[in-house]
PDB file of C-alpha atoms in Angstrom:
ATOM      1  CA  MET A 252     -10.005  12.224   4.887  1.00 36.00           C
ATOM      2  CA  ASP A 253      -9.261  13.828   8.233  1.00 44.00           C
ATOM      3  CA  VAL A 254      -5.583  15.518   9.069  1.00 46.00           C
ATOM      4  CA  LYS A 255      -4.043  14.444  12.088  1.00 54.00           C
ATOM      5  CA  GLN A 256      -0.735  16.378  11.781  1.00 57.00           C
ATOM      6  CA  SER A 257       1.174  18.277   9.239  1.00 59.00           C
ATOM      7  CA  VAL A 258       4.327  16.367   7.513  1.00 61.00           C
ATOM      8  CA  ILE A 259       7.306  17.964   5.899  1.00 64.00           C
ATOM      9  CA  VAL A 260       7.561  15.916   2.542  1.00 65.00           C
ATOM     10  CA  PRO A 261      11.022  16.229   0.861  1.00 64.00           C
ATOM     11  CA  GLU A 262      10.877  18.029  -2.576  1.00 68.00           C
ATOM     12  CA  ILE A 263      12.491  14.920  -4.222  1.00 67.00           C
ATOM     13  CA  CYS A 264       9.527  12.805  -3.333  1.00 68.00           C
ATOM     14  CA  HIS A 265       6.324  14.245  -5.215  1.00 80.00           C
ATOM     15  CA  CYS A 266       3.792  12.587  -3.698  1.00 87.00           C
ATOM     16  CA  ASP A 267       0.159  13.046  -3.641  1.00 90.00           C
ATOM     17  CA  PHE A 268      -0.356  12.107   0.514  1.00 91.00           C
ATOM     18  CA  VAL A 269       1.232  10.705   3.127  1.00 91.00           C
ATOM     19  CA  MET A 270       0.218   7.601   5.530  1.00 93.00           C
ATOM     20  CA  HIS A 271       1.627   6.387   8.539  1.00 92.00           C
ATOM     21  CA  LYS A 272       2.333   2.788   8.686  1.00 94.00           C
ATOM     22  CA  ASP A 273       0.995   0.783  11.674  1.00 93.00           C
ATOM     23  CA  GLY A 274       1.868  -2.614  12.011  1.00 92.00           C
ATOM     24  CA  ASN A 275       5.162  -4.765  10.763  1.00 90.00           C
ATOM     25  CA  ASP A 276       2.923  -6.932   8.121  1.00 91.00           C
ATOM     26  CA  MET A 277       5.388  -5.453   5.568  1.00 94.00           C
ATOM     27  CA  ARG A 278       8.636  -5.623   7.277  1.00 93.00           C
ATOM     28  CA  GLY A 279      10.204  -7.980   4.908  1.00 93.00           C
ATOM     29  CA  LEU A 280      10.073  -5.129   2.008  1.00 94.00           C
ATOM     30  CA  GLY A 281      11.803  -2.968   4.657  1.00 94.00           C
ATOM     31  CA  ILE A 282       8.909  -1.061   5.494  1.00 96.00           C
ATOM     32  CA  PHE A 283       8.376  -0.683   9.188  1.00 95.00           C
ATOM     33  CA  ASP A 284       5.557   0.047  12.217  1.00 94.00           C
ATOM     34  CA  GLY A 285       6.076   3.863  12.582  1.00 94.00           C
ATOM     35  CA  ASP A 286       7.155   4.743   8.829  1.00 94.00           C
ATOM     36  CA  MET A 287       5.769   7.871   7.085  1.00 93.00           C
ATOM     37  CA  LEU A 288       4.843   6.313   3.493  1.00 94.00           C
ATOM     38  CA  PHE A 289       4.775   8.644   0.501  1.00 93.00           C
ATOM     39  CA  PHE A 290       2.061   8.099  -2.051  1.00 95.00           C
ATOM     40  CA  HIS A 291       1.406   9.087  -5.830  1.00 94.00           C
ATOM     41  CA  ALA A 292      -2.360   8.795  -6.274  1.00 96.00           C
ATOM     42  CA  GLN A 293      -3.255   6.559  -8.450  1.00 96.00           C
ATOM     43  CA  GLN A 294      -5.760   3.740  -9.348  1.00 94.00           C
ATOM     44  CA  THR A 295      -3.728   1.377 -11.292  1.00 93.00           C
ATOM     45  CA  ALA A 296      -0.927  -1.196 -10.221  1.00 93.00           C
ATOM     46  CA  ALA A 297       1.649  -3.218 -11.892  1.00 96.00           C
ATOM     47  CA  PRO A 298       3.528  -6.281 -10.671  1.00 96.00           C
ATOM     48  CA  ARG A 299       5.980  -5.558  -7.787  1.00 96.00           C
ATOM     49  CA  ASP A 300       4.412  -1.770  -6.702  1.00 97.00           C
ATOM     50  CA  VAL A 301       3.262  -1.428  -3.470  1.00 97.00           C
ATOM     51  CA  VAL A 302       0.209   0.242  -2.923  1.00 98.00           C
ATOM     52  CA  ALA A 303      -2.322   1.253  -0.412  1.00 97.00           C
ATOM     53  CA  PHE A 304      -5.765   0.113  -1.221  1.00 96.00           C
ATOM     54  CA  GLN A 305      -8.973   0.171   0.142  1.00 96.00           C
ATOM     55  CA  VAL A 306     -11.373  -3.114   0.582  1.00 95.00           C
ATOM     56  CA  ASP A 307     -14.737  -2.679   2.432  1.00 91.00           C
ATOM     57  CA  GLY A 308     -13.442   0.558   3.836  1.00 89.00           C
ATOM     58  CA  VAL A 309     -10.364  -0.654   5.267  1.00 93.00           C
ATOM     59  CA  THR A 310      -6.843   0.518   3.933  1.00 94.00           C
ATOM     60  CA  LEU A 311      -4.336  -1.905   3.757  1.00 94.00           C
ATOM     61  CA  LEU A 312      -0.491  -1.689   1.981  1.00 96.00           C
ATOM     62  CA  ARG A 313       0.812  -4.506   0.053  1.00 96.00           C
ATOM     63  CA  GLN A 314       2.747  -5.261  -2.953  1.00 97.00           C
ATOM     64  CA  VAL A 315       0.892  -6.555  -6.033  1.00 96.00           C
ATOM     65  CA  VAL A 316       1.415  -9.865  -7.597  1.00 96.00           C
ATOM     66  CA  PHE A 317      -0.856  -9.190 -10.059  1.00 95.00           C
ATOM     67  CA  PHE A 318      -3.707  -7.275 -11.360  1.00 90.00           C
ATOM     68  CA  GLU A 319      -5.178  -7.546 -14.522  1.00 88.00           C
ATOM     69  CA  GLU A 320      -8.924  -7.585 -15.951  1.00 86.00           C
ATOM     70  CA  GLY A 321     -11.272  -9.459 -13.781  1.00 91.00           C
ATOM     71  CA  ARG A 322      -8.728 -10.584 -11.108  1.00 95.00           C
ATOM     72  CA  ALA A 323      -5.823  -9.321  -8.641  1.00 96.00           C
ATOM     73  CA  CYS A 324      -3.321 -10.754  -6.071  1.00 96.00           C
ATOM     74  CA  PHE A 325      -1.523  -8.725  -3.273  1.00 96.00           C
ATOM     75  CA  GLN A 326       0.891  -9.877  -0.627  1.00 96.00           C
ATOM     76  CA  ALA A 327       2.327  -8.765   2.400  1.00 93.00           C
ATOM     77  CA  TYR A 328       5.715  -9.327   3.867  1.00 92.00           C
ATOM     78  CA  PRO A 329       6.876 -11.735   4.984  1.00 85.00           C
ATOM     79  CA  VAL A 330       4.703 -14.084   3.502  1.00 80.00           C
ATOM     80  CA  ASN A 331       4.001 -16.245   6.467  1.00 81.00           C
ATOM     81  CA  MET A 332       2.211 -13.651   8.149  1.00 76.00           C
ATOM     82  CA  VAL A 333      -0.611 -12.998   5.879  1.00 79.00           C
ATOM     83  CA  PRO A 334      -1.179 -15.651   2.680  1.00 88.00           C
ATOM     84  CA  PRO A 335      -1.816 -13.866  -0.333  1.00 93.00           C
ATOM     85  CA  GLU A 336      -5.111 -11.880  -1.020  1.00 94.00           C
ATOM     86  CA  GLU A 337      -6.729 -12.937  -4.132  1.00 96.00           C
ATOM     87  CA  TYR A 338      -9.848 -10.754  -5.248  1.00 96.00           C
ATOM     88  CA  ALA A 339     -12.205 -11.915  -8.405  1.00 96.00           C
ATOM     89  CA  GLY A 340     -15.840 -11.269  -9.690  1.00 93.00           C
ATOM     90  CA  PRO A 341     -17.881  -9.302  -7.580  1.00 93.00           C
ATOM     91  CA  ASP A 342     -14.957  -9.266  -4.607  1.00 94.00           C
ATOM     92  CA  LEU A 343     -12.718  -7.391  -7.117  1.00 93.00           C
ATOM     93  CA  GLU A 344     -15.571  -4.682  -7.282  1.00 92.00           C
ATOM     94  CA  LYS A 345     -15.072  -4.038  -3.925  1.00 94.00           C
ATOM     95  CA  VAL A 346     -10.975  -3.455  -4.188  1.00 95.00           C
ATOM     96  CA  ARG A 347     -10.005   0.263  -4.826  1.00 95.00           C
ATOM     97  CA  ILE A 348      -5.953   0.991  -5.456  1.00 96.00           C
ATOM     98  CA  ILE A 349      -5.621   4.559  -3.806  1.00 96.00           C
ATOM     99  CA  GLY A 350      -1.829   5.066  -4.424  1.00 96.00           C
ATOM    100  CA  LYS A 351       1.467   3.662  -4.921  1.00 97.00           C
ATOM    101  CA  LEU A 352       4.283   3.960  -2.864  1.00 96.00           C
ATOM    102  CA  VAL A 353       7.190   6.508  -3.936  1.00 94.00           C
ATOM    103  CA  GLY A 354       9.157   7.054  -0.711  1.00 91.00           C
ATOM    104  CA  LEU A 355       9.345   6.631   3.000  1.00 91.00           C
ATOM    105  CA  SER A 356      10.614   8.341   6.054  1.00 89.00           C
ATOM    106  CA  ARG A 357      11.340   6.934   9.363  1.00 89.00           C
ATOM    107  CA  ASN A 358      12.483   8.191  12.438  1.00 82.00           C
ATOM    108  CA  ILE A 359      15.688   6.381  14.321  1.00 77.00           C
TER     109      ILE A 359
END
């Protein structure tokens, strides 16, 4: 991972890494373009968790619909922007959850 800038993380956050949000595909959950997102590094997810995950080298931010043995489904918000992304079988092997969202910071 390339370090692009230093970020001061609030002590209460207890995060492992920070990402800068590009785009408004999660605005229905109050996550907007330009937000700094704080993550706890983990490789598992539960329904309703907002996670950063990678598919074929692309990092995405989505809410988990389900993540169970053999299949997973992730959703962007608002739901009319991007259809649910479902992965099963060999496609699921390409999915790697890298962290769960634990906080955000926004400049106003």
